[in-house]
Amino acid sequence: MKKVRLSLMAAAAVLVFAASSCNKSECHECHYDGPNGEVELGEKCDDELESLEANGYEENGTVYTVHCHEH
């Protein structure tokens, strides 16, 4: 019984690891250069990351170019 439980736990761990490695998101810290210096936007992932880099970030009617590290 103990071997069966240990085998099931090992199989579950492998399954969780395999499933989590398939859904890797591409996330990076992003910022823009505002009039008073760099403004951090935090970590952005996947579609939100692509959209920010393509369209910029709007604040008070001004659109700023967004920079995301390693992307």
Backbone as CSV, one residue per row, in Angstrom:
resi,resn,N_x,N_y,N_z,CA_x,CA_y,CA_z,C_x,C_y,C_z
1,MET,0.825,-1.196,0.000,0.000,0.000,0.000,0.870,1.263,0.000
2,LYS,1.947,1.215,0.778,2.825,2.370,0.868,3.522,2.634,-0.466
3,LYS,3.917,1.557,-1.177,4.561,1.711,-2.482,3.591,2.283,-3.507
4,VAL,2.334,1.873,-3.442,1.324,2.376,-4.380,1.111,3.866,-4.154
5,ARG,1.003,4.272,-2.915,0.796,5.679,-2.592,1.999,6.512,-3.040
6,LEU,3.201,6.008,-2.804,4.412,6.705,-3.215,4.483,6.815,-4.737
7,SER,4.107,5.754,-5.433,4.096,5.776,-6.901,3.079,6.778,-7.427
8,LEU,1.913,6.827,-6.815,0.883,7.781,-7.232,1.336,9.220,-6.987
9,MET,1.999,9.456,-5.872,2.489,10.803,-5.586,3.568,11.210,-6.587
10,ALA,4.444,10.292,-6.938,5.491,10.586,-7.919,4.877,10.869,-9.286
11,ALA,3.889,10.072,-9.674,3.220,10.284,-10.960,2.507,11.631,-10.982
12,ALA,1.871,11.996,-9.892,1.179,13.283,-9.813,2.175,14.434,-9.915
13,ALA,3.320,14.303,-9.274,4.337,15.356,-9.339,4.852,15.528,-10.760
14,VAL,5.085,14.428,-11.452,5.541,14.493,-12.842,4.478,15.138,-13.715
15,LEU,3.228,14.787,-13.508,2.127,15.352,-14.287,2.009,16.857,-14.066
16,VAL,2.109,17.304,-12.840,2.036,18.737,-12.534,3.201,19.473,-13.182
17,PHE,4.388,18.920,-13.092,5.562,19.547,-13.704,5.405,19.633,-15.215
18,ALA,4.952,18.555,-15.840,4.788,18.537,-17.302,3.720,19.532,-17.746
19,ALA,2.628,19.615,-17.023,1.543,20.530,-17.389,1.972,21.983,-17.220
20,SER,2.725,22.281,-16.185,3.137,23.666,-15.958,4.199,24.112,-16.953
21,SER,5.000,23.207,-17.451,6.034,23.592,-18.407,5.454,23.868,-19.788
22,CYS,4.261,23.384,-20.071,3.620,23.614,-21.370,3.040,25.020,-21.480
23,ASN,2.677,25.623,-20.378,1.995,26.917,-20.385,2.908,28.043,-19.936
24,LYS,4.104,28.099,-20.463,5.031,29.153,-20.052,4.635,30.472,-20.687
25,SER,4.386,31.453,-19.860,4.069,32.793,-20.335,5.361,33.574,-20.499
26,GLU,5.344,34.478,-21.444,6.484,35.363,-21.622,6.173,36.646,-20.871
27,CYS,6.860,36.857,-19.761,6.617,38.022,-18.915,7.907,38.813,-18.727
28,HIS,7.775,40.138,-18.703,8.923,41.015,-18.501,8.485,42.267,-17.755
29,GLU,9.423,42.862,-17.031,9.193,44.142,-16.370,9.162,45.239,-17.433
30,CYS,8.181,46.129,-17.355,8.028,47.189,-18.356,8.047,48.570,-17.695
31,HIS,8.455,49.564,-18.471,8.468,50.949,-18.001,8.375,51.881,-19.203
32,TYR,8.089,53.153,-18.911,8.173,54.191,-19.942,8.939,55.370,-19.355
33,ASP,9.487,56.178,-20.233,10.238,57.355,-19.805,9.309,58.559,-19.798
34,GLY,8.862,58.958,-18.609,7.970,60.101,-18.463,8.752,61.394,-18.314
35,PRO,8.050,62.515,-18.191,8.723,63.816,-18.076,9.563,63.948,-16.803
36,ASN,9.233,63.172,-15.774,9.979,63.234,-14.512,10.863,62.011,-14.291
37,GLY,11.124,61.262,-15.352,11.971,60.075,-15.232,11.220,58.801,-15.567
38,GLU,11.875,57.697,-15.321,11.337,56.381,-15.645,10.161,56.027,-14.743
39,VAL,9.075,55.506,-15.349,7.888,55.096,-14.604,7.702,53.596,-14.807
40,GLU,7.752,52.839,-13.716,7.601,51.387,-13.776,6.132,51.014,-13.958
41,LEU,5.878,50.080,-14.861,4.526,49.574,-15.084,4.345,48.179,-14.498
42,GLY,5.425,47.586,-14.022,5.359,46.253,-13.445,5.534,45.170,-14.489
43,GLU,5.285,43.941,-14.070,5.466,42.797,-14.961,4.244,42.614,-15.854
44,LYS,4.477,42.512,-17.135,3.414,42.310,-18.120,3.721,41.029,-18.886
45,CYS,2.667,40.327,-19.299,2.833,39.029,-19.955,2.051,38.952,-21.260
46,ASP,2.567,38.147,-22.162,1.916,37.724,-23.395,1.247,38.862,-24.165
47,ASP,-0.085,38.801,-24.329,-0.811,39.779,-25.149,-0.705,41.196,-24.594
48,GLU,-0.772,41.327,-23.277,-0.663,42.660,-22.667,0.722,43.255,-22.938
49,LEU,1.748,42.434,-22.871,3.114,42.866,-23.164,3.232,43.323,-24.608
50,GLU,2.729,42.527,-25.528,2.788,42.866,-26.952,2.017,44.150,-27.248
51,SER,0.840,44.296,-26.643,0.005,45.475,-26.864,0.683,46.748,-26.351
52,LEU,1.262,46.681,-25.158,1.947,47.853,-24.603,3.120,48.279,-25.473
53,GLU,3.889,47.319,-25.946,5.038,47.667,-26.779,4.601,48.207,-28.136
54,ALA,3.517,47.683,-28.672,3.051,48.120,-29.993,2.334,49.468,-29.933
55,ASN,1.505,49.675,-28.896,0.643,50.857,-28.837,1.103,51.925,-27.854
56,GLY,2.009,51.586,-26.956,2.452,52.534,-25.950,1.496,52.604,-24.772
57,TYR,1.771,53.520,-23.861,0.977,53.719,-22.654,0.493,55.159,-22.637
58,GLU,-0.826,55.338,-22.501,-1.392,56.687,-22.518,-1.660,57.167,-21.102
59,GLU,-1.203,58.391,-20.834,-1.477,59.031,-19.551,-1.693,60.512,-19.791
60,ASN,-2.845,61.014,-19.363,-3.204,62.434,-19.514,-3.100,62.911,-20.962
61,GLY,-3.535,62.074,-21.889,-3.542,62.449,-23.299,-2.210,62.311,-24.013
62,THR,-1.183,61.878,-23.314,0.135,61.679,-23.922,0.413,60.187,-24.021
63,VAL,0.860,59.739,-25.194,1.204,58.330,-25.387,2.718,58.181,-25.278
64,TYR,3.146,57.327,-24.361,4.571,57.083,-24.129,4.979,55.740,-24.720
65,THR,6.190,55.663,-25.228,6.751,54.410,-25.720,7.134,53.548,-24.528
66,VAL,6.683,52.300,-24.541,6.945,51.379,-23.437,8.144,50.502,-23.780
67,HIS,8.989,50.286,-22.778,10.161,49.428,-22.918,10.015,48.268,-21.937
68,CYS,10.160,47.057,-22.448,10.098,45.873,-21.592,11.434,45.152,-21.676
69,HIS,12.019,44.864,-20.550,13.343,44.253,-20.485,13.352,42.903,-21.168
70,GLU,14.427,42.623,-21.863,14.662,41.354,-22.545,13.628,41.052,-23.611
71,HIS,12.937,42.054,-24.110,11.922,41.790,-25.139,12.056,42.789,-26.253
